[in-house]
Amino acid sequence: MKGAVPMARDRAWLLPVAVTSVAALLLRVIYLAESADNPFRRHLGLDLEVYDRWAREIAGGGGLGEAPFTQAPFFPLMLGLAYALLGPDPEKALWLQLLPAVLTVALTAWTAARIHGTAAAWIGGGLLALHAPAIFLGGVLLPSTCSACLAALFLAVSVRGAESATPLAPSRAAATGGVAGLLLLAQPTLLGLLAPLSASLRRGRRVALPLLGGLAIPLLGTLLWNGVAGGAWTPISVNRGINLYIGNGPEANGAYARPSDLREARDLIGLRAAAVRLAREGAVPPGSTISASRADAYWTQAALGAMAQDPLRAVALFGTKLGFLAAQYEIPQVESMRFESRFSRLLRLPLPGMALLLGLAAFGAVLALGRNDRAGVEVGRRTRDLLLGLAFSAALICLFFVTARFRLALVPSLAVLASGALSAWPVASPTRRIVALALGGLAVVCSLLGARGIDAATSDGQFLFRLGVIAEKEQDLGLARERYAAAIAIDPNEAKARINLGTLLAREGRLDEARPLLERGVALDPLSSLGRISLGQLELVTGRPAEAVHWYGEAAALDPESPLAREGLVFANYDRGQVARDDLEALLRLAPQGSPIAQRARNLAYLLESRAPLASAAWLGSAPLRAADLLFVRGRLEQARAAYTSLGDDPVAGEAARLALARLAR
């Protein structure tokens, strides 16, 4: 490659860029088409559901959506734009995601050619085109593909022209800063990729001012939105604190480990959990609602406190996370390449993963360091810049927690490093070649061993549980039971699968089978209101209303907004001869308008109202009357009429029964 023609006049790079981009497009089209029956595409959950709801709000004219932003906003804003253009269809949005996926490959190949020469473009673009996690994540409604595209775009715009001594033009500096700002709005932990820009900032105001101005413009917009519309003056989002706590709190394991008092489906940034903890500490009154910025600050302080209390553990956790970041295994969170590859033959092929990419990147980086012989391009300096950006980004990611989707944006940099091996090998000294081979091999070994401590098979239980939920939504209860049972067989501690299976069995009258599942489920998941509601229903059916009140009370305490928990409390207490008026009022307020639960609540309220003129409440002690009342409340009117008629001569309950019959007649 020595003496190569500068890229401005040599267009040979067009062929590898075009070929690798087309290959990437074909592979991703094949993947989307053959995995179309993946049920996780039809039934979005967790973060995917959050992004979908957020984008629908934007497309429906809701401005920028939620305020303040609870997640990095670039992806949901782009998704909202896609929904506005194509309709709110996640499947169509995934096909549109082909554009940034292919653009990432093209930009990576172009950057590799610019630094290392035309032949390097084949390696850089080819590695990314074939990278299995990139193919998989392109079919998931998550920010990963957009973040990787912006990372590749940042690499491209920050690579200087052939004459490295020429200062950045102000327009180029502003463009570089603008792309960097968008990159941070997509994934804030990629701030480390900006580390090489520090050299540009030292070149004077002519470069520094437009660079910083371009960087500030997107961040200023989100800062104003968060502050003015959401009361939280943060430049990106208010989820820093909870993510820092997940990665460093007492329950942290390096990957995503949910704090025991956090309900991620309903409490994304830990607002409720932080309020409960602050109330326990006496910082706020019980039942208080706190702001998003206060919750963010609380979790940040709690995480830093845990790290300061046990610094050795914090250092060990950081090391564990570095291993996870380098691991060949794609650590799942709301997606799982390992599990979802069952829906794709393509993903089951031996496509390149992190181990090969990391090994080639280490190999290429060692060879390229110190090589400055390509048409004035300082290959060694560019390689050092890439390594610096990767090191800082890796450190920032590992400061929080590591899963597969957060590291995809590092792949373009690794592919560019790997591409340098081809041109550097012929001119490298024997010693450098030996060192490069050794470090490349060591990187592969570290990648293969990096996920130690993660039980890949156990994580399959979580996704089998989610498939069970999907089957239940589709009314295939037999399949739902099978999937819940399979999840428990893989992971006996899968609490939600136990609770859902126990609930299904209880509804089928298989109470003896349901009880141990439910009891074990709520023991494993102290925050499950559903498990306690199901246990309450089971106790009520088996004639133990006092025990039912206990479980319903716990469910209502865990989820004060649950109509099911309130209804259970009302009816279980009524079964015992008590009228829980506060719970009935709460039920009337919480029950969705026009729903069966709202109708039942109104029926009971009507009954109690009709008996207000009675001189005595002795009727409440009549078990037959209460049984007739519950028939009436549940809409079983003919049975209720017969039961009331049989009580006509009862000296205690007779008058109340006649009033009920009169209301039935009306």
XYZ file of C-alpha atoms in Angstrom:
666
model
C 0.000 0.000 0.000
C 2.991 2.309 0.236
C 2.629 5.246 -2.115
C -1.071 4.647 -2.679
C -3.031 7.321 -4.535
C -5.047 9.635 -2.250
C -8.719 8.686 -2.061
C -9.816 12.016 -3.466
C -8.574 10.809 -6.887
C -8.723 7.031 -6.445
C -12.279 5.660 -6.614
C -11.321 1.994 -6.314
C -12.917 1.960 -2.850
C -16.359 2.237 -4.478
C -16.415 -1.442 -5.426
C -15.818 -2.930 -1.937
C -18.155 -0.376 -0.361
C -20.902 -1.244 -2.849
C -20.402 -5.014 -2.694
C -20.282 -5.255 1.110
C -23.311 -2.949 1.392
C -25.337 -5.081 -1.035
C -24.268 -8.222 0.824
C -25.376 -6.648 4.093
C -28.724 -5.710 2.572
C -29.347 -9.209 1.189
C -28.460 -10.930 4.458
C -30.700 -8.638 6.488
C -33.596 -8.986 4.049
C -33.251 -12.773 4.260
C -33.231 -12.581 8.055
C -36.308 -10.358 8.299
C -38.211 -12.522 5.831
C -37.399 -15.918 7.324
C -37.934 -14.801 10.934
C -41.285 -13.141 10.207
C -43.047 -15.645 12.494
C -40.989 -14.535 15.507
C -43.799 -13.807 18.017
C -41.715 -11.136 19.755
C -42.212 -9.024 16.626
C -46.006 -9.097 17.045
C -46.111 -8.771 20.798
C -43.773 -6.064 22.010
C -42.711 -6.087 25.628
C -40.628 -4.060 28.076
C -38.407 -1.476 26.311
C -39.779 -2.357 22.879
C -43.293 -1.535 24.067
C -42.051 1.728 25.598
C -40.446 2.819 22.319
C -43.536 1.815 20.335
C -45.869 3.746 22.640
C -43.569 6.769 22.628
C -43.355 6.761 18.812
C -47.124 6.427 18.482
C -47.549 9.493 20.682
C -45.143 11.465 18.489
C -46.814 10.304 15.270
C -50.192 11.220 16.750
C -49.165 14.836 17.247
C -47.914 14.584 20.833
C -44.835 16.723 20.247
C -41.647 14.948 21.292
C -43.529 12.543 23.540
C -42.816 12.141 27.216
C -41.163 14.866 29.245
C -38.610 14.585 30.621
C -37.107 11.909 28.412
C -36.777 8.659 30.332
C -34.558 7.078 27.663
C -32.076 8.409 25.124
C -34.455 10.110 22.668
C -32.877 9.768 19.213
C -34.325 6.351 18.367
C -37.915 6.957 19.541
C -37.931 10.297 17.710
C -36.822 8.580 14.491
C -39.331 5.785 15.117
C -42.054 8.390 15.579
C -41.092 9.909 12.236
C -41.254 6.459 10.625
C -44.706 5.889 12.133
C -45.865 9.259 10.847
C -44.734 8.322 7.316
C -45.654 4.620 7.187
C -48.278 4.248 9.903
C -47.749 2.904 13.436
C -46.565 -0.536 12.374
C -43.449 -1.975 14.092
C -42.968 -4.504 11.273
C -42.709 -1.742 8.669
C -40.324 0.143 10.939
C -38.036 -2.905 11.061
C -37.867 -2.978 7.268
C -37.073 0.730 7.290
C -34.279 -0.067 9.752
C -32.469 -1.717 6.829
C -31.375 1.770 5.770
C -29.201 2.582 8.817
C -28.008 -1.043 8.956
C -26.657 -0.950 5.393
C -25.374 2.601 5.778
C -23.331 1.433 8.774
C -21.578 -1.132 6.583
C -20.927 1.387 3.803
C -19.514 3.998 6.172
C -17.317 1.442 7.925
C -15.918 0.167 4.626
C -15.296 3.743 3.452
C -13.510 4.673 6.674
C -11.354 1.533 6.474
C -10.393 2.442 2.905
C -9.593 6.013 3.876
C -7.208 4.939 6.618
C -5.761 1.669 5.333
C -6.437 1.568 1.599
C -8.918 0.012 -0.793
C -8.290 -3.606 0.151
C -9.094 -2.816 3.793
C -12.615 -1.804 2.770
C -13.354 -5.432 1.872
C -12.383 -6.559 5.372
C -14.035 -3.739 7.348
C -17.270 -3.806 5.366
C -17.321 -7.585 5.074
C -16.882 -8.188 8.801
C -19.759 -5.856 9.629
C -21.982 -7.189 6.848
C -21.576 -10.729 8.200
C -21.607 -9.847 11.915
C -24.382 -12.028 13.372
C -25.400 -9.697 16.241
C -25.713 -6.780 13.803
C -28.014 -8.867 11.602
C -30.094 -9.945 14.597
C -30.405 -6.518 16.225
C -31.492 -5.041 12.914
C -34.680 -7.053 13.409
C -35.398 -5.791 16.927
C -37.204 -2.538 17.732
C -34.289 -1.174 19.752
C -31.849 1.752 19.298
C -28.817 -0.474 18.626
C -28.857 -0.238 14.824
C -29.321 3.541 14.841
C -26.558 3.937 17.433
C -24.157 1.829 15.364
C -24.993 3.870 12.256
C -24.304 7.147 14.051
C -21.064 5.712 15.450
C -19.965 4.756 11.919
C -20.999 8.180 10.619
C -18.993 9.852 13.375
C -15.924 7.800 12.438
C -16.368 8.799 8.798
C -16.767 12.543 9.375
C -13.999 12.687 11.958
C -11.445 11.025 9.679
C -9.434 13.813 8.143
C -8.466 14.200 4.519
C -5.301 12.838 3.042
C -3.229 15.787 4.257
C -3.272 15.227 8.022
C -1.438 18.447 8.788
C -4.266 20.604 7.422
C -6.504 21.957 10.228
C -10.177 21.033 10.188
C -12.279 23.507 8.242
C -14.940 25.209 10.415
C -17.749 23.605 8.396
C -16.225 20.130 8.814
C -15.683 20.801 12.516
C -19.330 21.849 12.954
C -20.548 18.760 11.087
C -18.345 16.516 13.222
C -19.697 18.133 16.389
C -23.289 17.817 15.191
C -22.930 14.106 14.468
C -21.264 13.668 17.866
C -24.247 15.366 19.549
C -26.727 13.082 17.778
C -24.579 10.097 18.762
C -24.912 11.043 22.429
C -28.686 11.397 22.043
C -28.736 7.841 20.697
C -26.447 6.240 23.293
C -24.847 8.506 25.922
C -22.214 5.920 26.891
C -20.625 6.458 23.461
C -19.238 9.739 24.752
C -15.889 7.948 24.873
C -15.749 7.788 21.067
C -15.346 11.562 21.152
C -12.059 11.363 23.090
C -9.839 11.831 19.984
C -11.572 15.169 19.300
C -9.604 16.653 22.192
C -6.674 17.106 19.776
C -8.878 19.204 17.485
C -9.965 21.400 20.392
C -6.343 22.365 20.978
C -5.994 23.776 17.465
C -7.573 27.104 18.384
C -10.918 28.787 18.272
C -11.273 28.380 14.501
C -11.813 24.663 15.055
C -12.932 24.476 18.690
C -15.871 26.885 18.497
C -17.711 25.282 15.530
C -16.920 21.815 16.895
C -18.375 22.599 20.323
C -21.241 24.522 18.742
C -22.220 21.567 16.567
C -22.033 19.285 19.603
C -24.120 21.621 21.763
C -27.035 22.258 19.392
C -28.791 18.851 19.695
C -28.042 18.646 23.416
C -29.384 22.142 23.996
C -32.678 21.171 22.352
C -33.183 18.159 24.606
C -32.029 20.124 27.657
C -34.738 22.722 27.050
C -37.391 20.068 26.422
C -36.493 18.163 29.570
C -36.299 21.316 31.666
C -39.230 23.368 30.383
C -41.669 20.548 29.625
C -40.502 18.011 32.202
C -38.930 19.982 35.049
C -35.632 18.075 34.808
C -32.679 20.086 33.523
C -30.707 17.226 32.013
C -29.269 17.254 28.489
C -30.324 13.731 27.515
C -32.576 11.717 29.868
C -33.334 10.911 33.503
C -32.410 7.225 33.472
C -28.735 7.646 34.332
C -29.257 7.037 38.040
C -31.314 3.859 37.817
C -28.935 2.358 35.231
C -25.937 3.237 37.398
C -27.644 1.548 40.360
C -28.538 -1.564 38.336
C -24.892 -1.866 37.394
C -23.392 -1.154 40.821
C -26.045 -1.611 43.523
C -26.081 -4.453 46.058
C -27.824 -6.837 43.625
C -25.615 -6.018 40.612
C -23.913 -8.848 38.728
C -22.482 -6.949 35.754
C -25.420 -7.596 33.427
C -29.014 -6.455 33.901
C -30.116 -7.455 37.402
C -33.422 -5.872 38.419
C -33.492 -4.447 41.947
C -36.004 -6.432 43.979
C -38.287 -3.430 44.527
C -38.286 -2.211 40.926
C -41.163 -3.101 38.615
C -39.573 -2.339 35.253
C -42.791 -2.759 33.265
C -44.507 0.054 35.203
C -41.657 1.961 36.801
C -39.025 2.388 34.115
C -36.818 4.889 35.939
C -37.599 3.752 39.472
C -39.904 6.647 40.451
C -42.109 4.589 42.755
C -39.268 2.540 44.177
C -37.243 5.684 44.940
C -40.262 7.321 46.604
C -40.816 4.257 48.807
C -37.152 4.168 49.800
C -37.069 7.896 50.533
C -40.214 7.533 52.657
C -38.581 4.675 54.548
C -35.607 6.937 55.220
C -37.901 9.732 56.398
C -36.913 12.058 53.543
C -40.485 12.321 52.173
C -43.931 11.523 53.639
C -45.260 7.993 52.918
C -47.207 7.814 49.682
C -45.464 10.865 48.230
C -44.901 11.325 44.504
C -41.429 12.536 43.601
C -40.108 14.133 40.427
C -38.121 12.275 37.801
C -35.054 14.406 38.505
C -35.222 13.593 42.221
C -35.516 9.883 41.483
C -32.548 10.151 39.132
C -30.520 11.899 41.822
C -31.543 9.351 44.453
C -30.454 6.358 42.379
C -27.207 8.067 41.436
C -26.368 8.732 45.083
C -27.374 5.209 46.093
C -25.133 3.707 43.394
C -22.159 5.901 44.295
C -22.730 5.091 47.967
C -22.652 1.349 47.261
C -19.431 1.751 45.277
C -17.776 3.840 47.996
C -18.858 1.430 50.722
C -17.159 -1.532 49.042
C -14.614 -0.262 46.479
C -13.048 -3.688 45.986
C -16.405 -5.111 44.936
C -16.912 -2.149 42.591
C -13.541 -2.805 40.939
C -14.304 -6.521 40.628
C -17.691 -5.719 39.082
C -16.015 -3.399 36.601
C -13.669 -6.219 35.605
C -16.613 -8.579 35.205
C -18.328 -6.062 32.957
C -15.213 -5.696 30.821
C -15.336 -9.457 30.314
C -19.018 -9.235 29.362
C -18.255 -6.433 26.909
C -15.689 -8.601 25.131
C -17.624 -11.875 25.364
C -18.601 -13.939 22.347
C -21.933 -14.665 24.043
C -24.555 -12.006 23.390
C -25.868 -11.268 26.888
C -29.649 -10.777 26.610
C -31.905 -8.240 28.264
C -35.143 -7.568 26.391
C -33.886 -9.560 23.397
C -31.894 -12.786 23.057
C -30.006 -13.786 19.932
C -29.419 -17.234 21.412
C -33.141 -17.839 22.010
C -34.536 -16.065 18.948
C -32.164 -17.849 16.575
C -34.725 -20.679 16.698
C -36.802 -18.525 14.344
C -33.946 -18.085 11.827
C -31.784 -20.579 9.961
C -29.449 -17.746 8.990
C -28.536 -16.964 12.595
C -27.759 -20.622 13.203
C -24.976 -20.496 10.612
C -21.382 -19.983 11.879
C -21.373 -16.253 11.149
C -18.685 -14.010 12.700
C -19.340 -12.865 16.239
C -17.471 -10.825 18.803
C -14.618 -13.309 19.326
C -13.432 -13.190 15.708
C -13.992 -9.450 15.452
C -12.112 -8.697 18.657
C -9.236 -11.005 17.759
C -8.815 -9.449 14.301
C -9.113 -5.944 15.774
C -6.327 -6.616 18.277
C -4.234 -8.231 15.529
C -4.778 -5.332 13.113
C -4.231 -2.641 15.734
C -0.812 -3.988 16.755
C 0.296 -4.175 13.128
C -0.999 -0.694 12.242
C 0.482 1.170 15.211
C 3.474 3.174 14.031
C 2.712 2.694 10.337
C 2.516 6.115 8.596
C 3.338 5.312 4.996
C 0.044 5.673 3.167
C -0.095 8.848 1.083
C 0.466 11.113 4.044
C -2.256 9.511 6.172
C -0.984 8.876 9.676
C -2.152 5.290 10.037
C -0.582 4.883 13.462
C -2.218 8.046 14.780
C -5.595 7.017 13.401
C -5.202 3.631 15.030
C -4.360 5.257 18.363
C -7.429 7.480 18.017
C -9.650 4.444 17.419
C -8.153 2.619 20.391
C -8.573 5.690 22.588
C -12.216 6.088 21.631
C -12.898 2.403 22.191
C -11.166 2.407 25.573
C -13.130 5.385 26.880
C -16.430 4.064 25.510
C -15.792 0.622 27.002
C -15.093 2.230 30.376
C -18.313 4.266 30.235
C -20.435 1.279 29.224
C -18.882 -0.811 32.006
C -19.598 1.956 34.498
C -23.256 0.973 34.101
C -24.128 -2.587 33.038
C -23.435 -4.676 29.940
C -25.830 -6.421 27.594
C -25.569 -7.233 23.894
C -27.452 -4.246 22.548
C -25.216 -1.653 24.225
C -22.001 -2.794 22.568
C -23.103 -2.985 18.915
C -22.064 0.642 18.356
C -18.441 -0.339 19.087
C -18.404 -2.797 16.175
C -17.624 -0.223 13.412
C -14.472 0.870 15.261
C -13.424 -2.748 15.801
C -14.024 -3.557 12.121
C -11.869 -0.605 11.015
C -9.077 -1.749 13.345
C -9.338 -5.281 11.976
C -9.157 -4.011 8.399
C -5.670 -2.613 8.950
C -4.057 -6.039 9.221
C -4.035 -6.706 5.466
C -2.041 -3.643 4.484
C 0.194 -3.614 7.569
C 1.279 -7.269 7.518
C 3.720 -6.998 4.567
C 5.627 -4.063 6.085
C 5.539 -5.172 9.726
C 8.655 -6.501 11.440
C 8.777 -10.166 12.485
C 8.621 -9.156 16.121
C 5.502 -7.041 15.562
C 3.880 -9.892 13.665
C 4.494 -12.297 16.545
C 3.124 -9.792 19.081
C 0.070 -9.163 16.877
C -0.672 -12.870 16.548
C -0.245 -13.398 20.290
C -2.495 -10.496 21.276
C -5.080 -11.432 18.667
C -5.183 -14.989 19.975
C -5.396 -13.745 23.563
C -8.328 -11.491 22.607
C -10.163 -14.481 21.122
C -9.603 -16.542 24.271
C -10.768 -13.671 26.487
C -13.878 -13.297 24.352
C -14.703 -16.996 24.568
C -14.290 -16.914 28.374
C -15.738 -13.441 28.949
C -19.280 -14.502 29.857
C -18.305 -16.792 32.723
C -20.860 -16.443 35.498
C -23.765 -16.026 33.071
C -26.009 -19.074 32.740
C -27.118 -18.885 29.123
C -29.593 -21.750 29.467
C -31.312 -20.142 32.452
C -31.975 -16.958 30.503
C -33.964 -19.086 28.055
C -36.496 -19.583 30.834
C -37.347 -15.879 30.798
C -38.044 -15.967 27.070
C -40.099 -19.146 27.339
C -42.140 -17.343 29.980
C -42.663 -14.442 27.571
C -43.770 -16.900 24.878
C -46.256 -18.264 27.408
C -47.631 -14.764 27.983
C -48.013 -14.345 24.217
C -49.831 -17.685 23.920
C -52.150 -16.644 26.762
C -52.940 -13.354 25.016
C -53.791 -15.336 21.900
C -56.122 -17.562 23.983
C -54.031 -20.688 23.403
C -54.085 -21.699 27.058
C -52.756 -25.201 26.485
C -49.648 -23.837 24.773
C -49.306 -21.197 27.490
C -49.266 -23.891 30.178
C -46.642 -25.859 28.263
C -44.385 -22.842 27.902
C -44.716 -21.823 31.533
C -43.893 -25.365 32.606
C -40.896 -25.454 30.249
C -39.662 -22.155 31.676
C -39.874 -23.518 35.221
C -38.077 -26.718 34.187
C -35.168 -24.648 32.842
C -35.181 -22.128 35.679
C -36.952 -23.230 38.878
C -36.629 -19.656 40.160
C -38.669 -18.183 37.302
C -41.272 -16.617 39.591
C -43.554 -15.088 36.968
C -43.908 -18.386 35.121
C -44.929 -20.075 38.390
C -47.497 -17.382 39.127
C -49.008 -17.411 35.635
C -49.141 -21.209 35.504
C -50.678 -21.339 38.983
C -53.272 -18.747 37.973
C -54.236 -20.737 34.860
C -54.541 -23.959 36.850
C -56.657 -22.247 39.514
C -59.049 -20.966 36.852
C -59.413 -24.531 35.616
C -60.282 -25.708 39.135
C -56.972 -27.516 39.670
C -56.525 -25.851 43.027
C -54.209 -28.384 44.636
C -51.743 -27.996 41.756
C -52.103 -24.224 41.688
C -51.463 -23.468 45.362
C -47.770 -24.547 45.623
C -46.957 -22.790 42.354
C -48.515 -19.547 43.545
C -47.023 -19.686 47.019
C -43.536 -20.362 45.675
C -44.015 -17.684 43.009
C -44.846 -14.902 45.451
C -41.979 -16.004 47.700
C -39.593 -15.605 44.758
C -41.153 -12.332 43.578
C -42.033 -10.132 46.558
C -43.450 -7.471 44.221
C -45.995 -9.649 42.439
C -49.474 -8.294 43.041
C -50.883 -10.762 40.477
C -49.629 -13.734 42.490
C -51.279 -12.424 45.627
C -54.529 -11.698 43.816
C -54.564 -15.253 42.491
C -53.913 -16.634 45.973
C -56.722 -14.456 47.304
C -59.103 -15.830 44.685
C -58.019 -19.365 45.528
C -58.658 -18.817 49.251
C -62.034 -17.240 48.544
C -63.104 -20.183 46.371
C -62.032 -22.658 49.064
C -64.067 -20.847 51.742
C -61.264 -19.042 53.595
C -62.222 -15.349 53.313
C -59.914 -14.218 56.127
C -56.891 -15.628 54.283
C -58.222 -14.074 51.078
C -58.350 -10.648 52.760
C -54.702 -11.086 53.757
C -53.537 -11.765 50.189
C -55.735 -9.107 48.615
C -54.520 -6.594 51.192
C -50.898 -7.318 50.306
C -51.717 -6.990 46.609
C -53.416 -3.617 47.160
C -50.458 -2.394 49.210
C -48.059 -3.382 46.421
C -50.234 -1.903 43.671
C -52.679 0.681 45.041
C -54.005 1.317 41.516
C -55.058 -2.289 40.887
C -58.857 -2.663 40.495
C -58.556 -6.443 40.873
C -56.879 -6.142 44.264
C -59.518 -3.661 45.469
C -62.372 -5.790 44.208
C -60.930 -8.815 45.950
C -60.684 -6.894 49.220
C -64.265 -5.650 48.899
C -65.781 -9.067 48.181
C -63.585 -11.046 50.594
C -64.522 -8.660 53.411
C -68.166 -8.803 52.393
C -67.984 -12.593 52.497
C -66.875 -12.185 56.140
C -69.783 -9.854 56.930
C -67.888 -6.556 56.667
C -68.409 -3.616 54.327
C -65.046 -2.127 53.276
C -66.433 1.228 52.158
C -63.045 2.875 51.556
C -62.023 0.009 49.309
C -65.391 0.131 47.528
C -64.957 3.865 46.849
C -61.429 3.218 45.571
C -62.765 0.429 43.359
C -65.447 2.695 41.887
C -62.715 5.220 41.101
C -60.161 2.770 39.681
C -62.354 0.427 37.633
C -62.310 1.252 33.891
C -65.558 2.839 32.763
C -67.945 0.262 31.290
C -65.870 -2.736 32.367
C -67.386 -5.799 34.101
C -65.483 -4.954 37.276
C -67.006 -1.459 37.279
C -70.476 -2.955 36.846
C -69.965 -5.313 39.777
C -68.792 -2.432 41.945
C -71.865 -0.378 41.032
C -74.153 -3.335 41.742
C -72.797 -3.649 45.268
C -73.028 0.106 45.792
C -76.694 -0.016 44.679
C -77.459 -2.780 47.152
C -75.864 -0.936 50.048
C -77.623 2.278 49.083
C -81.021 0.521 48.979
C -80.507 -0.714 52.548
C -79.589 2.676 53.971
C -83.175 3.251 55.309
C -83.047 0.052 57.395
C -82.948 0.762 61.118
C -80.369 -1.926 61.797
C -77.397 -3.455 59.968
C -78.116 -6.865 61.474
C -78.787 -8.179 57.960
C -75.028 -8.068 57.364
C -74.656 -11.041 59.700
C -76.778 -13.296 57.466
C -74.510 -15.542 55.428
C -77.356 -16.657 53.080
C -78.192 -13.007 52.353
C -74.553 -12.158 51.631
C -74.359 -15.172 49.301
C -77.473 -13.950 47.471
C -75.969 -10.436 47.298
C -72.791 -11.752 45.675
C -74.893 -13.587 43.081
C -76.673 -10.306 42.333
C -73.421 -8.352 42.187
C -71.888 -10.835 39.747
C -74.887 -10.583 37.423
C -76.354 -14.037 38.110
C -79.791 -12.488 38.514
C -82.115 -15.500 38.313
C -80.115 -17.357 40.963
C -80.052 -14.190 43.078
C -83.850 -13.797 42.761
C -84.405 -17.369 43.928
C -82.039 -16.923 46.844
C -83.686 -13.647 47.943
C -87.163 -15.191 47.661
C -86.174 -18.028 49.986
C -85.217 -15.420 52.625
C -88.570 -13.625 52.590
C -89.622 -14.930 56.037
C -86.203 -14.529 57.654
C -86.677 -12.155 60.637
C -83.160 -10.675 60.212
C -82.539 -10.684 56.472
C -86.100 -10.663 55.154
C -86.483 -6.884 54.751
C -83.071 -6.540 53.057
C -84.017 -9.412 50.718
C -87.318 -7.740 49.806
C -85.503 -4.464 48.989
C -83.124 -6.400 46.754
C -86.045 -8.109 44.997
C -87.642 -4.726 44.440
C -84.438 -3.426 42.850
C -84.287 -6.582 40.710
C -87.821 -5.930 39.555
C -86.815 -2.429 38.449
